[in-house]
Amino acid sequence: MKKIFKVCLLAIVQFILFLLPFIAVYSFFKGFRQQVSLKDNLRHIGQHYFLGFLFSKPKVNNCIMIHAISLGEADAAINLINSFQPQIRQKIILTVTTIQAYKKLTNQPNDITIVYFPFDSLVHQSLFIHHFNIRKAIIIEHDFWPNFLATMDLLDREIILLNGHFSDKTINRLNNRYYQALLFSPIKKVFVQTAELKTKMLPVMPNVSISVTPTYKLPLNTTILDIKNINSERKIITLSNFHPEELNTVSELLAKLVKLDYKIILVPRHIHLFDNLIKKWKEVYQNRFTVITQWNNADNITADITFVKSYGVLSKIYSLSHATIVFGSFDPSLKGHSLFEPILYGSMVYYGPYFSSQQYMDEFLRRIITNIKHDTDSIEQQIKHLSTHDRIDIYNKFMVNIENEKHILINHFKEIEQWIKNN
């Protein structure tokens, strides 16, 4: 498909720009309903829809854009960026689409530029790419933006896709020759997390180099923990990252686990979506249930069940948890969340059967935990019989396997850095 035809085809859908004010207003009220602060809401709208970053001069030219849609992808991107030399990091423009990811990244010390990914029109993308003089771009995991890809293609700029994962539904959607001609031209390389996914993607991207690498969430720093903390007795079970689609499973597991001699900590994926559920659980569990908006330490937890309405506290809670059930994996519409983080902090990990974005992690864990099961009855029984010795044994095996595997990821990061350096 020639470039002139691509431009004509894409130009047809640019009429959506006339609706931009209405879309921005809708986005504002959506953020308001989600209890996003006015400052954060306006910053997001100003950058995403109206390119507010154009009013500031870029720190450097010839930038490298890395796009990470939300929290999970942002963590993977930071793992990659931290492996680069300082002169490379200074050229990074890290783009995100969610307010939660932006706040998390801007609250961390770093020397990279962080902005919201612009609205996907040819006008927005052209201004964005020219403003930062983006010569190469990296997409983390799976995010396809037609106008961005088309603009990069028209400007002869290269894109690679890293840490990729695709559901069968996405693969079927991408397996269309017109769609492929529009989207895939600027994509030079794709790195996926499993050999199985590579096999599925080869017919979809026959002209693109596809390789297998470990997940970017593989921890490269494995000396962060106090061994006394790992060996200590823990009396907390955590249910983390659950979505509204999984509430029946959450309630079922909660009813089972509250009978055990542990305190239960509940940390949802999006804290603003569960007010009705909190009200229901207060009625069911009464004085056994409490809600906190700030986590300090476990000493402040007196109730049997505690719902945590706060972001950025999971690592602290994992470091105190005997076992963690990672949600985002109990409904087929979801893809799973990081399975490594709890176990990295010494907590045994359990999860559901739907983890398409974490297939590498599942394969890794099955090498050290041979009896993994995903139904609620099995999870409850496994936690019931999980001893401190068992948890420590799994943690030690996990660390040994990480040491054996992480050199592959380190060499891969060096390959990406070399690609950046090459003109």
CSV table of C-alpha atoms in Angstrom, one decimal:
chain,number,residue,atom,x,y,z
A,1,MET,CA,0.0,0.0,0.0
A,2,LYS,CA,1.6,3.3,-1.1
A,3,LYS,CA,2.0,6.1,1.4
A,4,ILE,CA,-0.3,8.5,-0.5
A,5,PHE,CA,-3.1,5.9,-0.2
A,6,LYS,CA,-2.5,5.6,3.5
A,7,VAL,CA,-2.7,9.4,4.0
A,8,CYS,CA,-6.0,9.5,2.1
A,9,LEU,CA,-7.4,6.6,4.0
A,10,LEU,CA,-6.4,8.1,7.4
A,11,ALA,CA,-7.6,11.6,6.4
A,12,ILE,CA,-11.1,10.2,6.1
A,13,VAL,CA,-11.3,9.5,9.9
A,14,GLN,CA,-9.8,12.8,11.0
A,15,PHE,CA,-13.2,14.3,11.2
A,16,ILE,CA,-13.2,13.2,14.8
A,17,LEU,CA,-11.2,16.4,15.5
A,18,PHE,CA,-14.4,18.4,15.2
A,19,LEU,CA,-15.6,16.4,18.3
A,20,LEU,CA,-12.5,17.1,20.3
A,21,PRO,CA,-14.1,19.7,22.7
A,22,PHE,CA,-16.9,17.3,23.5
A,23,ILE,CA,-14.5,14.4,24.0
A,24,ALA,CA,-12.3,16.5,26.3
A,25,VAL,CA,-15.4,17.5,28.4
A,26,TYR,CA,-16.5,13.9,28.6
A,27,SER,CA,-12.9,12.9,29.7
A,28,PHE,CA,-13.0,15.6,32.4
A,29,PHE,CA,-16.3,14.4,33.9
A,30,LYS,CA,-15.1,10.8,33.7
A,31,GLY,CA,-12.1,11.8,35.8
A,32,PHE,CA,-14.3,13.7,38.2
A,33,ARG,CA,-16.5,10.6,38.7
A,34,GLN,CA,-13.3,8.6,39.4
A,35,GLN,CA,-12.4,11.1,42.1
A,36,VAL,CA,-9.3,12.4,40.3
A,37,SER,CA,-8.1,15.7,41.6
A,38,LEU,CA,-8.8,18.8,39.6
A,39,LYS,CA,-5.1,19.5,39.1
A,40,ASP,CA,-4.4,16.0,37.8
A,41,ASN,CA,-7.5,16.0,35.6
A,42,LEU,CA,-6.7,19.3,33.9
A,43,ARG,CA,-3.0,18.3,33.4
A,44,HIS,CA,-4.2,15.1,31.6
A,45,ILE,CA,-6.7,16.9,29.4
A,46,GLY,CA,-4.2,19.7,28.6
A,47,GLN,CA,-1.5,17.4,27.5
A,48,HIS,CA,-3.5,14.6,25.9
A,49,TYR,CA,-6.0,16.7,24.0
A,50,PHE,CA,-4.5,20.1,23.6
A,51,LEU,CA,-0.7,19.3,23.6
A,52,GLY,CA,0.1,21.5,26.6
A,53,PHE,CA,3.8,20.3,26.5
A,54,LEU,CA,4.2,22.3,23.2
A,55,PHE,CA,4.6,25.4,25.4
A,56,SER,CA,7.9,24.2,26.9
A,57,LYS,CA,11.1,23.6,25.0
A,58,PRO,CA,12.4,20.0,24.9
A,59,LYS,CA,15.5,19.4,26.9
A,60,VAL,CA,17.3,17.5,24.1
A,61,ASN,CA,16.9,16.8,20.4
A,62,ASN,CA,16.7,13.4,18.6
A,63,CYS,CA,14.5,11.9,21.4
A,64,ILE,CA,13.6,8.3,21.8
A,65,MET,CA,9.9,7.8,22.7
A,66,ILE,CA,8.9,4.9,25.0
A,67,HIS,CA,5.1,4.4,25.3
A,68,ALA,CA,3.7,2.7,28.4
A,69,ILE,CA,-0.1,2.8,28.5
A,70,SER,CA,-0.6,2.2,32.3
A,71,LEU,CA,1.0,1.1,35.6
A,72,GLY,CA,2.1,-2.4,34.6
A,73,GLU,CA,3.7,-1.2,31.3
A,74,ALA,CA,5.3,1.8,33.1
A,75,ASP,CA,7.0,-0.5,35.6
A,76,ALA,CA,8.4,-2.6,32.6
A,77,ALA,CA,9.5,0.6,30.9
A,78,ILE,CA,11.4,1.8,34.0
A,79,ASN,CA,13.1,-1.5,34.3
A,80,LEU,CA,14.4,-1.1,30.7
A,81,ILE,CA,15.3,2.6,31.1
A,82,ASN,CA,17.3,2.0,34.2
A,83,SER,CA,19.5,-0.3,32.3
A,84,PHE,CA,20.5,2.5,29.8
A,85,GLN,CA,23.6,4.7,30.2
A,86,PRO,CA,22.8,8.2,31.5
A,87,GLN,CA,23.3,9.9,28.1
A,88,ILE,CA,20.6,7.6,26.6
A,89,ARG,CA,18.2,8.2,29.5
A,90,GLN,CA,18.4,11.9,29.0
A,91,LYS,CA,17.0,11.5,25.5
A,92,ILE,CA,14.0,9.4,26.6
A,93,ILE,CA,10.4,10.8,26.3
A,94,LEU,CA,8.2,8.4,28.3
A,95,THR,CA,4.5,8.6,27.4
A,96,VAL,CA,1.6,7.2,29.3
A,97,THR,CA,-2.2,7.3,28.9
A,98,THR,CA,-3.4,6.9,32.5
A,99,ILE,CA,-3.3,9.4,35.3
A,100,GLN,CA,-2.3,6.8,37.8
A,101,ALA,CA,0.8,5.9,35.8
A,102,TYR,CA,1.7,9.6,35.3
A,103,LYS,CA,1.5,10.3,39.0
A,104,LYS,CA,3.5,7.2,40.0
A,105,LEU,CA,6.3,8.1,37.5
A,106,THR,CA,6.5,11.8,38.3
A,107,ASN,CA,6.7,11.0,42.0
A,108,GLN,CA,9.9,8.9,41.4
A,109,PRO,CA,13.4,10.4,41.0
A,110,ASN,CA,14.5,10.1,37.4
A,111,ASP,CA,16.1,12.1,34.6
A,112,ILE,CA,13.6,11.4,31.9
A,113,THR,CA,10.8,13.5,30.4
A,114,ILE,CA,7.3,12.1,31.2
A,115,VAL,CA,4.2,13.3,29.2
A,116,TYR,CA,0.7,12.1,28.4
A,117,PHE,CA,0.5,10.4,25.0
A,118,PRO,CA,-1.3,12.7,22.6
A,119,PHE,CA,-4.8,12.2,21.2
A,120,ASP,CA,-4.5,9.9,18.2
A,121,SER,CA,-5.0,12.1,15.2
A,122,LEU,CA,-2.6,12.9,12.4
A,123,VAL,CA,-2.4,16.6,13.6
A,124,HIS,CA,-1.7,15.7,17.2
A,125,GLN,CA,0.8,13.0,16.3
A,126,SER,CA,2.7,15.1,13.8
A,127,LEU,CA,3.0,18.1,16.2
A,128,PHE,CA,4.1,15.7,19.0
A,129,ILE,CA,6.8,13.9,16.9
A,130,HIS,CA,8.2,17.1,15.5
A,131,HIS,CA,8.2,18.9,18.8
A,132,PHE,CA,10.4,16.3,20.5
A,133,ASN,CA,12.1,15.3,17.2
A,134,ILE,CA,11.4,11.7,17.9
A,135,ARG,CA,13.6,9.6,15.7
A,136,LYS,CA,12.8,6.2,17.1
A,137,ALA,CA,10.0,4.8,19.3
A,138,ILE,CA,9.4,1.8,21.5
A,139,ILE,CA,6.0,0.5,22.4
A,140,ILE,CA,5.8,-1.6,25.6
A,141,GLU,CA,3.6,-4.7,25.4
A,142,HIS,CA,0.7,-4.2,22.9
A,143,ASP,CA,-0.6,-0.6,22.3
A,144,PHE,CA,-1.4,0.1,18.6
A,145,TRP,CA,-2.3,3.7,17.7
A,146,PRO,CA,-3.1,3.9,13.9
A,147,ASN,CA,-2.3,7.6,13.4
A,148,PHE,CA,0.9,7.5,15.5
A,149,LEU,CA,2.1,4.5,13.5
A,150,ALA,CA,1.1,6.1,10.2
A,151,THR,CA,2.9,9.3,11.0
A,152,MET,CA,6.0,7.5,12.0
A,153,ASP,CA,5.9,5.6,8.8
A,154,LEU,CA,5.4,8.7,6.7
A,155,LEU,CA,8.4,10.3,8.4
A,156,ASP,CA,10.5,7.1,8.0
A,157,ARG,CA,11.0,6.7,11.7
A,158,GLU,CA,11.5,3.2,13.2
A,159,ILE,CA,9.4,1.5,15.9
A,160,ILE,CA,10.0,-1.7,17.9
A,161,LEU,CA,7.6,-3.5,20.1
A,162,LEU,CA,9.0,-4.8,23.4
A,163,ASN,CA,7.8,-7.2,26.1
A,164,GLY,CA,4.9,-8.0,23.7
A,165,HIS,CA,1.8,-10.0,24.6
A,166,PHE,CA,-1.3,-10.5,22.5
A,167,SER,CA,-4.5,-12.3,23.2
A,168,ASP,CA,-5.9,-14.6,20.6
A,169,LYS,CA,-8.7,-12.0,20.0
A,170,THR,CA,-6.1,-9.3,19.2
A,171,ILE,CA,-4.1,-11.7,16.9
A,172,ASN,CA,-7.3,-12.4,14.9
A,173,ARG,CA,-8.0,-8.7,14.6
A,174,LEU,CA,-4.5,-8.0,13.4
A,175,ASN,CA,-4.6,-10.8,10.9
A,176,ASN,CA,-6.1,-8.5,8.2
A,177,ARG,CA,-3.9,-7.4,5.2
A,178,TYR,CA,-5.3,-3.9,5.1
A,179,TYR,CA,-4.8,-3.4,8.8
A,180,GLN,CA,-1.4,-4.9,8.6
A,181,ALA,CA,-0.4,-2.5,5.7
A,182,LEU,CA,-1.6,0.5,7.7
A,183,LEU,CA,0.0,-0.4,11.0
A,184,PHE,CA,3.0,-2.6,10.5
A,185,SER,CA,5.2,-0.7,8.1
A,186,PRO,CA,7.3,1.3,10.6
A,187,ILE,CA,7.6,-1.7,13.0
A,188,LYS,CA,11.1,-3.3,12.6
A,189,LYS,CA,11.3,-5.7,15.5
A,190,VAL,CA,8.9,-7.4,17.9
A,191,PHE,CA,10.0,-9.1,21.1
A,192,VAL,CA,7.4,-11.4,22.8
A,193,GLN,CA,7.4,-13.2,26.1
A,194,THR,CA,6.9,-16.8,25.0
A,195,ALA,CA,7.8,-19.1,22.1
A,196,GLU,CA,4.1,-20.0,21.7
A,197,LEU,CA,3.2,-16.4,21.1
A,198,LYS,CA,6.0,-16.0,18.6
A,199,THR,CA,4.6,-18.9,16.6
A,200,LYS,CA,1.2,-17.3,16.6
A,201,MET,CA,2.6,-13.9,15.6
A,202,LEU,CA,4.8,-15.0,12.7
A,203,PRO,CA,1.9,-15.4,10.2
A,204,VAL,CA,0.5,-12.0,11.3
A,205,MET,CA,3.8,-10.1,10.9
A,206,PRO,CA,5.7,-12.2,8.2
A,207,ASN,CA,8.0,-9.3,7.3
A,208,VAL,CA,8.9,-8.3,10.9
A,209,SER,CA,11.7,-9.8,13.0
A,210,ILE,CA,10.1,-11.6,16.0
A,211,SER,CA,12.2,-12.8,19.0
A,212,VAL,CA,11.5,-14.2,22.4
A,213,THR,CA,12.7,-12.5,25.6
A,214,PRO,CA,11.8,-12.8,29.3
A,215,THR,CA,9.2,-10.5,30.7
A,216,TYR,CA,10.5,-7.0,31.6
A,217,LYS,CA,9.1,-7.5,35.1
A,218,LEU,CA,11.8,-10.1,35.8
A,219,PRO,CA,13.5,-8.5,38.8
A,220,LEU,CA,17.1,-7.7,38.1
A,221,ASN,CA,17.9,-6.5,41.7
A,222,THR,CA,17.4,-9.5,43.9
A,223,THR,CA,19.2,-8.2,47.0
A,224,ILE,CA,16.6,-5.8,48.3
A,225,LEU,CA,15.2,-7.8,51.1
A,226,ASP,CA,16.1,-8.4,54.8
A,227,ILE,CA,16.4,-12.1,55.3
A,228,LYS,CA,15.0,-11.8,58.8
A,229,ASN,CA,11.8,-10.4,57.3
A,230,ILE,CA,11.6,-13.4,54.9
A,231,ASN,CA,12.1,-15.9,57.7
A,232,SER,CA,9.6,-14.2,60.1
A,233,GLU,CA,6.2,-15.6,60.8
A,234,ARG,CA,3.5,-13.7,58.9
A,235,LYS,CA,-0.1,-13.4,59.7
A,236,ILE,CA,-1.5,-11.5,56.7
A,237,ILE,CA,-3.2,-12.8,53.5
A,238,THR,CA,-3.5,-10.2,50.7
A,239,LEU,CA,-6.1,-10.1,47.9
A,240,SER,CA,-4.6,-7.7,45.4
A,241,ASN,CA,-5.5,-6.0,42.1
A,242,PHE,CA,-9.0,-7.2,41.8
A,243,HIS,CA,-11.4,-5.7,39.2
A,244,PRO,CA,-15.2,-5.2,39.3
A,245,GLU,CA,-15.6,-8.2,37.0
A,246,GLU,CA,-14.1,-10.5,39.7
A,247,LEU,CA,-16.3,-9.5,42.7
A,248,ASN,CA,-18.0,-12.8,43.0
A,249,THR,CA,-14.6,-14.6,43.2
A,250,VAL,CA,-13.3,-12.0,45.7
A,251,SER,CA,-16.4,-12.5,47.9
A,252,GLU,CA,-16.1,-16.3,47.7
A,253,LEU,CA,-12.5,-16.3,48.7
A,254,LEU,CA,-12.9,-13.8,51.4
A,255,ALA,CA,-15.7,-15.9,53.0
A,256,LYS,CA,-13.3,-18.9,53.0
A,257,LEU,CA,-10.2,-17.2,54.1
A,258,VAL,CA,-11.7,-15.1,57.0
A,259,LYS,CA,-12.2,-18.4,58.8
A,260,LEU,CA,-8.4,-19.0,58.9
A,261,ASP,CA,-6.2,-17.5,61.6
A,262,TYR,CA,-5.0,-14.6,59.4
A,263,LYS,CA,-5.8,-10.9,58.9
A,264,ILE,CA,-7.1,-10.2,55.3
A,265,ILE,CA,-5.9,-7.2,53.4
A,266,LEU,CA,-7.9,-6.1,50.3
A,267,VAL,CA,-6.2,-3.9,47.7
A,268,PRO,CA,-8.3,-3.3,44.5
A,269,ARG,CA,-6.9,-2.3,41.1
A,270,HIS,CA,-9.0,0.9,40.9
A,271,ILE,CA,-9.9,2.2,44.3
A,272,HIS,CA,-12.7,4.5,43.2
A,273,LEU,CA,-14.9,1.6,41.8
A,274,PHE,CA,-15.8,-0.2,45.0
A,275,ASP,CA,-17.8,2.1,47.3
A,276,ASN,CA,-20.9,0.0,46.9
A,277,LEU,CA,-18.9,-3.2,47.7
A,278,ILE,CA,-17.4,-1.6,50.8
A,279,LYS,CA,-20.9,-0.7,52.0
A,280,LYS,CA,-22.0,-4.3,51.5
A,281,TRP,CA,-19.1,-5.8,53.3
A,282,LYS,CA,-19.5,-3.5,56.2
A,283,GLU,CA,-23.0,-4.9,56.6
A,284,VAL,CA,-21.9,-8.5,56.3
A,285,TYR,CA,-18.7,-8.4,58.4
A,286,GLN,CA,-19.6,-5.4,60.7
A,287,ASN,CA,-16.9,-4.7,63.2
A,288,ARG,CA,-14.6,-7.3,61.6
A,289,PHE,CA,-14.3,-5.0,58.5
A,290,THR,CA,-12.5,-1.6,58.2
A,291,VAL,CA,-11.4,0.8,55.5
A,292,ILE,CA,-8.1,2.8,55.6
A,293,THR,CA,-6.9,5.5,53.2
A,294,GLN,CA,-3.3,5.5,54.3
A,295,TRP,CA,-1.0,2.5,55.0
A,296,ASN,CA,1.6,3.0,57.7
A,297,ASN,CA,2.4,-0.5,58.9
A,298,ALA,CA,0.7,-3.7,60.0
A,299,ASP,CA,0.6,-2.5,63.7
A,300,ASN,CA,-2.2,-0.1,62.7
A,301,ILE,CA,-4.4,-3.0,61.4
A,302,THR,CA,-6.8,-4.2,64.1
A,303,ALA,CA,-9.7,-5.6,62.1
A,304,ASP,CA,-9.8,-9.0,60.6
A,305,ILE,CA,-10.5,-7.6,57.1
A,306,THR,CA,-9.0,-4.3,55.9
A,307,PHE,CA,-9.8,-2.6,52.6
A,308,VAL,CA,-6.9,-0.3,51.6
A,309,LYS,CA,-8.0,2.7,49.5
A,310,SER,CA,-4.5,3.9,48.5
A,311,TYR,CA,-2.1,3.5,45.6
A,312,GLY,CA,1.5,2.6,45.8
A,313,VAL,CA,1.4,0.5,48.9
A,314,LEU,CA,1.4,-3.0,47.6
A,315,SER,CA,5.2,-3.7,48.0
A,316,LYS,CA,4.9,-2.8,51.7
A,317,ILE,CA,1.9,-5.1,52.1
A,318,TYR,CA,3.5,-7.9,50.2
A,319,SER,CA,6.6,-7.8,52.5
A,320,LEU,CA,4.3,-8.6,55.4
A,321,SER,CA,2.0,-11.2,53.6
A,322,HIS,CA,2.2,-14.9,54.1
A,323,ALA,CA,0.3,-15.4,50.9
A,324,THR,CA,-1.1,-13.2,48.1
A,325,ILE,CA,-3.8,-13.9,45.6
A,326,VAL,CA,-3.2,-11.8,42.5
A,327,PHE,CA,-6.4,-10.9,40.7
A,328,GLY,CA,-7.0,-9.6,37.2
A,329,SER,CA,-6.8,-13.3,36.4
A,330,PHE,CA,-10.2,-14.7,37.4
A,331,ASP,CA,-12.3,-13.4,34.5
A,332,PRO,CA,-11.7,-14.1,30.8
A,333,SER,CA,-12.0,-10.4,29.9
A,334,LEU,CA,-8.9,-9.7,31.9
A,335,LYS,CA,-5.2,-10.6,31.3
A,336,GLY,CA,-3.6,-10.8,34.7
A,337,HIS,CA,-1.1,-8.7,36.7
A,338,SER,CA,2.5,-9.3,37.8
A,339,LEU,CA,2.9,-12.6,39.5
A,340,PHE,CA,6.5,-12.0,40.5
A,341,GLU,CA,6.1,-9.0,42.8
A,342,PRO,CA,4.5,-10.7,45.8
A,343,ILE,CA,7.0,-13.6,45.7
A,344,LEU,CA,9.9,-11.2,45.3
A,345,TYR,CA,8.9,-9.8,48.7
A,346,GLY,CA,8.7,-13.2,50.3
A,347,SER,CA,4.9,-13.9,49.9
A,348,MET,CA,3.6,-17.1,48.4
A,349,VAL,CA,1.6,-16.2,45.2
A,350,TYR,CA,-1.7,-17.6,43.9
A,351,TYR,CA,-3.7,-16.5,40.9
A,352,GLY,CA,-6.6,-17.4,38.5
A,353,PRO,CA,-6.7,-19.2,35.2
A,354,TYR,CA,-6.7,-16.1,32.9
A,355,PHE,CA,-3.2,-14.6,32.7
A,356,SER,CA,-2.5,-14.1,29.0
A,357,SER,CA,-0.2,-11.1,29.7
A,358,GLN,CA,1.8,-13.1,32.2
A,359,GLN,CA,2.3,-16.4,30.4
A,360,TYR,CA,6.1,-16.2,30.9
A,361,MET,CA,5.6,-15.7,34.6
A,362,ASP,CA,3.2,-18.7,34.8
A,363,GLU,CA,5.7,-20.9,33.0
A,364,PHE,CA,8.5,-19.7,35.3
A,365,LEU,CA,6.5,-20.3,38.5
A,366,ARG,CA,5.4,-23.8,37.3
A,367,ARG,CA,9.1,-24.8,37.3
A,368,ILE,CA,9.3,-24.2,41.0
A,369,ILE,CA,5.7,-24.7,42.1
A,370,THR,CA,4.6,-27.9,40.4
A,371,ASN,CA,1.1,-28.1,42.0
A,372,ILE,CA,-0.3,-24.7,40.9
A,373,LYS,CA,-4.1,-24.7,40.8
A,374,HIS,CA,-6.4,-21.8,40.1
A,375,ASP,CA,-9.9,-22.6,41.5
A,376,THR,CA,-11.0,-21.0,44.7
A,377,ASP,CA,-11.3,-24.3,46.7
A,378,SER,CA,-7.8,-25.4,45.8
A,379,ILE,CA,-6.4,-21.9,46.6
A,380,GLU,CA,-8.1,-21.9,50.0
A,381,GLN,CA,-6.8,-25.4,50.8
A,382,GLN,CA,-3.2,-24.6,49.7
A,383,ILE,CA,-3.1,-21.4,51.8
A,384,LYS,CA,-4.6,-23.4,54.7
A,385,HIS,CA,-1.7,-25.9,54.6
A,386,LEU,CA,1.0,-23.4,53.6
A,387,SER,CA,3.7,-23.3,56.3
A,388,THR,CA,6.4,-20.7,56.8
A,389,HIS,CA,9.0,-23.3,55.8
A,390,ASP,CA,7.1,-23.9,52.5
A,391,ARG,CA,6.9,-20.2,51.8
A,392,ILE,CA,10.6,-19.7,52.4
A,393,ASP,CA,11.6,-22.7,50.3
A,394,ILE,CA,9.6,-21.4,47.4
A,395,TYR,CA,11.2,-17.9,47.8
A,396,ASN,CA,14.7,-19.4,47.8
A,397,LYS,CA,14.0,-21.5,44.6
A,398,PHE,CA,12.5,-18.4,43.0
A,399,MET,CA,15.7,-16.4,43.7
A,400,VAL,CA,17.9,-19.1,42.3
A,401,ASN,CA,15.9,-19.3,39.1
A,402,ILE,CA,15.9,-15.6,38.7
A,403,GLU,CA,19.7,-15.6,38.9
A,404,ASN,CA,19.9,-18.2,36.2
A,405,GLU,CA,17.5,-16.3,33.9
A,406,LYS,CA,18.2,-12.6,34.3
A,407,HIS,CA,21.4,-12.6,32.2
A,408,ILE,CA,19.1,-13.2,29.2
A,409,LEU,CA,17.2,-10.0,29.9
A,410,ILE,CA,20.3,-8.0,30.7
A,411,ASN,CA,21.8,-9.0,27.3
A,412,HIS,CA,18.5,-8.1,25.6
A,413,PHE,CA,18.5,-4.6,27.2
A,414,LYS,CA,22.0,-4.1,25.8
A,415,GLU,CA,20.7,-5.0,22.4
A,416,ILE,CA,17.9,-2.4,22.7
A,417,GLU,CA,20.4,0.2,23.8
A,418,GLN,CA,22.6,-0.5,20.8
A,419,TRP,CA,19.6,-0.2,18.5
A,420,ILE,CA,19.0,3.3,20.0
A,421,LYS,CA,22.6,4.3,19.4
A,422,ASN,CA,22.5,3.2,15.8
A,423,ASN,CA,21.5,5.9,13.3
